[in-house]
């Protein structure tokens, strides 16, 4: 079987969550995880104890997402 090479970049296809988490492993100083479990229930976890810090990071991520969409059009 050949070697799989990840190209990186932006995709319009959903990626397996485990792949995304594995790629981030060992590279982050903190994390906020938002998603859905196998039953379709919301899942939230954070390494930050302070809710204000979590909210700030989520808003920064939202701003970056909006900017990425604007830059691609």
mmCIF file with all atom_site columns, C-alpha atoms in Angstrom:
data_model
loop_
_atom_site.group_PDB
_atom_site.id
_atom_site.type_symbol
_atom_site.label_atom_id
_atom_site.label_alt_id
_atom_site.label_comp_id
_atom_site.label_asym_id
_atom_site.label_entity_id
_atom_site.label_seq_id
_atom_site.pdbx_PDB_ins_code
_atom_site.Cartn_x
_atom_site.Cartn_y
_atom_site.Cartn_z
_atom_site.occupancy
_atom_site.B_iso_or_equiv
_atom_site.pdbx_formal_charge
_atom_site.auth_seq_id
_atom_site.auth_comp_id
_atom_site.auth_asym_id
_atom_site.auth_atom_id
_atom_site.pdbx_PDB_model_num
ATOM 1  C CA . UNK A 1 1  ? 0.000   0.000  0.000  1.00 0.00 ? 1  UNK A CA 1
ATOM 2  C CA . UNK A 1 2  ? 1.336   3.450  -0.900 1.00 0.00 ? 2  UNK A CA 1
ATOM 3  C CA . UNK A 1 3  ? 2.079   6.318  1.441  1.00 0.00 ? 3  UNK A CA 1
ATOM 4  C CA . UNK A 1 4  ? -0.685  8.876  1.941  1.00 0.00 ? 4  UNK A CA 1
ATOM 5  C CA . UNK A 1 5  ? 0.555   12.450 1.708  1.00 0.00 ? 5  UNK A CA 1
ATOM 6  C CA . UNK A 1 6  ? -1.598  15.207 3.175  1.00 0.00 ? 6  UNK A CA 1
ATOM 7  C CA . UNK A 1 7  ? -1.531  18.336 1.040  1.00 0.00 ? 7  UNK A CA 1
ATOM 8  C CA . UNK A 1 8  ? -2.922  20.685 3.695  1.00 0.00 ? 8  UNK A CA 1
ATOM 9  C CA . UNK A 1 9  ? -4.784  23.825 2.758  1.00 0.00 ? 9  UNK A CA 1
ATOM 10 C CA . UNK A 1 10 ? -8.505  24.530 2.800  1.00 0.00 ? 10 UNK A CA 1
ATOM 11 C CA . UNK A 1 11 ? -11.061 21.949 1.717  1.00 0.00 ? 11 UNK A CA 1
ATOM 12 C CA . UNK A 1 12 ? -14.802 22.008 1.252  1.00 0.00 ? 12 UNK A CA 1
ATOM 13 C CA . UNK A 1 13 ? -14.986 18.380 2.419  1.00 0.00 ? 13 UNK A CA 1
ATOM 14 C CA . UNK A 1 14 ? -15.558 17.346 6.022  1.00 0.00 ? 14 UNK A CA 1
ATOM 15 C CA . UNK A 1 15 ? -12.575 15.662 7.667  1.00 0.00 ? 15 UNK A CA 1
ATOM 16 C CA . UNK A 1 16 ? -12.666 12.905 10.274 1.00 0.00 ? 16 UNK A CA 1
ATOM 17 C CA . UNK A 1 17 ? -12.439 14.490 13.754 1.00 0.00 ? 17 UNK A CA 1
ATOM 18 C CA . UNK A 1 18 ? -9.741  12.063 14.870 1.00 0.00 ? 18 UNK A CA 1
ATOM 19 C CA . UNK A 1 19 ? -7.525  13.172 11.977 1.00 0.00 ? 19 UNK A CA 1
ATOM 20 C CA . UNK A 1 20 ? -7.915  16.851 12.912 1.00 0.00 ? 20 UNK A CA 1
ATOM 21 C CA . UNK A 1 21 ? -7.240  16.149 16.600 1.00 0.00 ? 21 UNK A CA 1
ATOM 22 C CA . UNK A 1 22 ? -4.225  13.961 15.852 1.00 0.00 ? 22 UNK A CA 1
ATOM 23 C CA . UNK A 1 23 ? -2.683  16.638 13.641 1.00 0.00 ? 23 UNK A CA 1
ATOM 24 C CA . UNK A 1 24 ? -3.034  19.217 16.453 1.00 0.00 ? 24 UNK A CA 1
ATOM 25 C CA . UNK A 1 25 ? -1.637  16.903 19.129 1.00 0.00 ? 25 UNK A CA 1
ATOM 26 C CA . UNK A 1 26 ? 1.577   18.220 20.679 1.00 0.00 ? 26 UNK A CA 1
ATOM 27 C CA . UNK A 1 27 ? 1.362   21.599 18.894 1.00 0.00 ? 27 UNK A CA 1
ATOM 28 C CA . UNK A 1 28 ? -1.018  23.590 21.106 1.00 0.00 ? 28 UNK A CA 1
ATOM 29 C CA . UNK A 1 29 ? -0.671  25.377 24.429 1.00 0.00 ? 29 UNK A CA 1
ATOM 30 C CA . UNK A 1 30 ? -4.427  25.311 25.023 1.00 0.00 ? 30 UNK A CA 1
ATOM 31 C CA . UNK A 1 31 ? -7.547  24.030 23.339 1.00 0.00 ? 31 UNK A CA 1
ATOM 32 C CA . UNK A 1 32 ? -11.301 24.523 23.023 1.00 0.00 ? 32 UNK A CA 1
ATOM 33 C CA . UNK A 1 33 ? -13.197 21.628 21.434 1.00 0.00 ? 33 UNK A CA 1
ATOM 34 C CA . UNK A 1 34 ? -16.748 22.016 20.141 1.00 0.00 ? 34 UNK A CA 1
ATOM 35 C CA . UNK A 1 35 ? -18.528 19.279 18.274 1.00 0.00 ? 35 UNK A CA 1
ATOM 36 C CA . UNK A 1 36 ? -21.142 16.542 18.307 1.00 0.00 ? 36 UNK A CA 1
ATOM 37 C CA . UNK A 1 37 ? -20.901 13.059 19.766 1.00 0.00 ? 37 UNK A CA 1
ATOM 38 C CA . UNK A 1 38 ? -22.113 9.835  18.142 1.00 0.00 ? 38 UNK A CA 1
ATOM 39 C CA . UNK A 1 39 ? -25.655 10.462 19.445 1.00 0.00 ? 39 UNK A CA 1
ATOM 40 C CA . UNK A 1 40 ? -25.771 13.952 17.889 1.00 0.00 ? 40 UNK A CA 1
ATOM 41 C CA . UNK A 1 41 ? -25.485 15.697 21.259 1.00 0.00 ? 41 UNK A CA 1
ATOM 42 C CA . UNK A 1 42 ? -23.309 18.786 21.583 1.00 0.00 ? 42 UNK A CA 1
ATOM 43 C CA . UNK A 1 43 ? -19.858 18.213 23.058 1.00 0.00 ? 43 UNK A CA 1
ATOM 44 C CA . UNK A 1 44 ? -17.713 20.916 24.640 1.00 0.00 ? 44 UNK A CA 1
ATOM 45 C CA . UNK A 1 45 ? -14.350 20.696 26.376 1.00 0.00 ? 45 UNK A CA 1
ATOM 46 C CA . UNK A 1 46 ? -11.648 23.221 27.141 1.00 0.00 ? 46 UNK A CA 1
ATOM 47 C CA . UNK A 1 47 ? -8.233  23.231 28.740 1.00 0.00 ? 47 UNK A CA 1
ATOM 48 C CA . UNK A 1 48 ? -8.937  26.808 29.898 1.00 0.00 ? 48 UNK A CA 1
ATOM 49 C CA . UNK A 1 49 ? -10.705 27.198 33.252 1.00 0.00 ? 49 UNK A CA 1
ATOM 50 C CA . UNK A 1 50 ? -11.773 30.808 32.625 1.00 0.00 ? 50 UNK A CA 1
ATOM 51 C CA . UNK A 1 51 ? -14.978 31.157 30.599 1.00 0.00 ? 51 UNK A CA 1
ATOM 52 C CA . UNK A 1 52 ? -13.974 34.652 29.490 1.00 0.00 ? 52 UNK A CA 1
ATOM 53 C CA . UNK A 1 53 ? -10.800 33.302 27.900 1.00 0.00 ? 53 UNK A CA 1
ATOM 54 C CA . UNK A 1 54 ? -12.787 30.586 26.132 1.00 0.00 ? 54 UNK A CA 1
ATOM 55 C CA . UNK A 1 55 ? -15.296 33.111 24.794 1.00 0.00 ? 55 UNK A CA 1
ATOM 56 C CA . UNK A 1 56 ? -12.484 35.421 23.639 1.00 0.00 ? 56 UNK A CA 1
ATOM 57 C CA . UNK A 1 57 ? -10.836 32.564 21.734 1.00 0.00 ? 57 UNK A CA 1
ATOM 58 C CA . UNK A 1 58 ? -14.142 31.554 20.155 1.00 0.00 ? 58 UNK A CA 1
ATOM 59 C CA . UNK A 1 59 ? -14.774 35.117 18.996 1.00 0.00 ? 59 UNK A CA 1
ATOM 60 C CA . UNK A 1 60 ? -11.240 35.367 17.588 1.00 0.00 ? 60 UNK A CA 1
ATOM 61 C CA . UNK A 1 61 ? -11.791 32.093 15.719 1.00 0.00 ? 61 UNK A CA 1
ATOM 62 C CA . UNK A 1 62 ? -15.115 33.396 14.385 1.00 0.00 ? 62 UNK A CA 1
ATOM 63 C CA . UNK A 1 63 ? -13.448 36.569 13.130 1.00 0.00 ? 63 UNK A CA 1
ATOM 64 C CA . UNK A 1 64 ? -10.731 34.522 11.426 1.00 0.00 ? 64 UNK A CA 1
ATOM 65 C CA . UNK A 1 65 ? -13.357 32.293 9.767  1.00 0.00 ? 65 UNK A CA 1
ATOM 66 C CA . UNK A 1 66 ? -15.252 35.320 8.439  1.00 0.00 ? 66 UNK A CA 1
ATOM 67 C CA . UNK A 1 67 ? -12.023 36.807 7.115  1.00 0.00 ? 67 UNK A CA 1
ATOM 68 C CA . UNK A 1 68 ? -11.084 33.543 5.383  1.00 0.00 ? 68 UNK A CA 1
ATOM 69 C CA . UNK A 1 69 ? -14.443 33.511 3.585  1.00 0.00 ? 69 UNK A CA 1
ATOM 70 C CA . UNK A 1 70 ? -14.069 37.158 2.558  1.00 0.00 ? 70 UNK A CA 1
ATOM 71 C CA . UNK A 1 71 ? -10.513 36.549 1.281  1.00 0.00 ? 71 UNK A CA 1
ATOM 72 C CA . UNK A 1 72 ? -11.630 33.591 -0.855 1.00 0.00 ? 72 UNK A CA 1
ATOM 73 C CA . UNK A 1 73 ? -14.259 35.543 -2.807 1.00 0.00 ? 73 UNK A CA 1
#
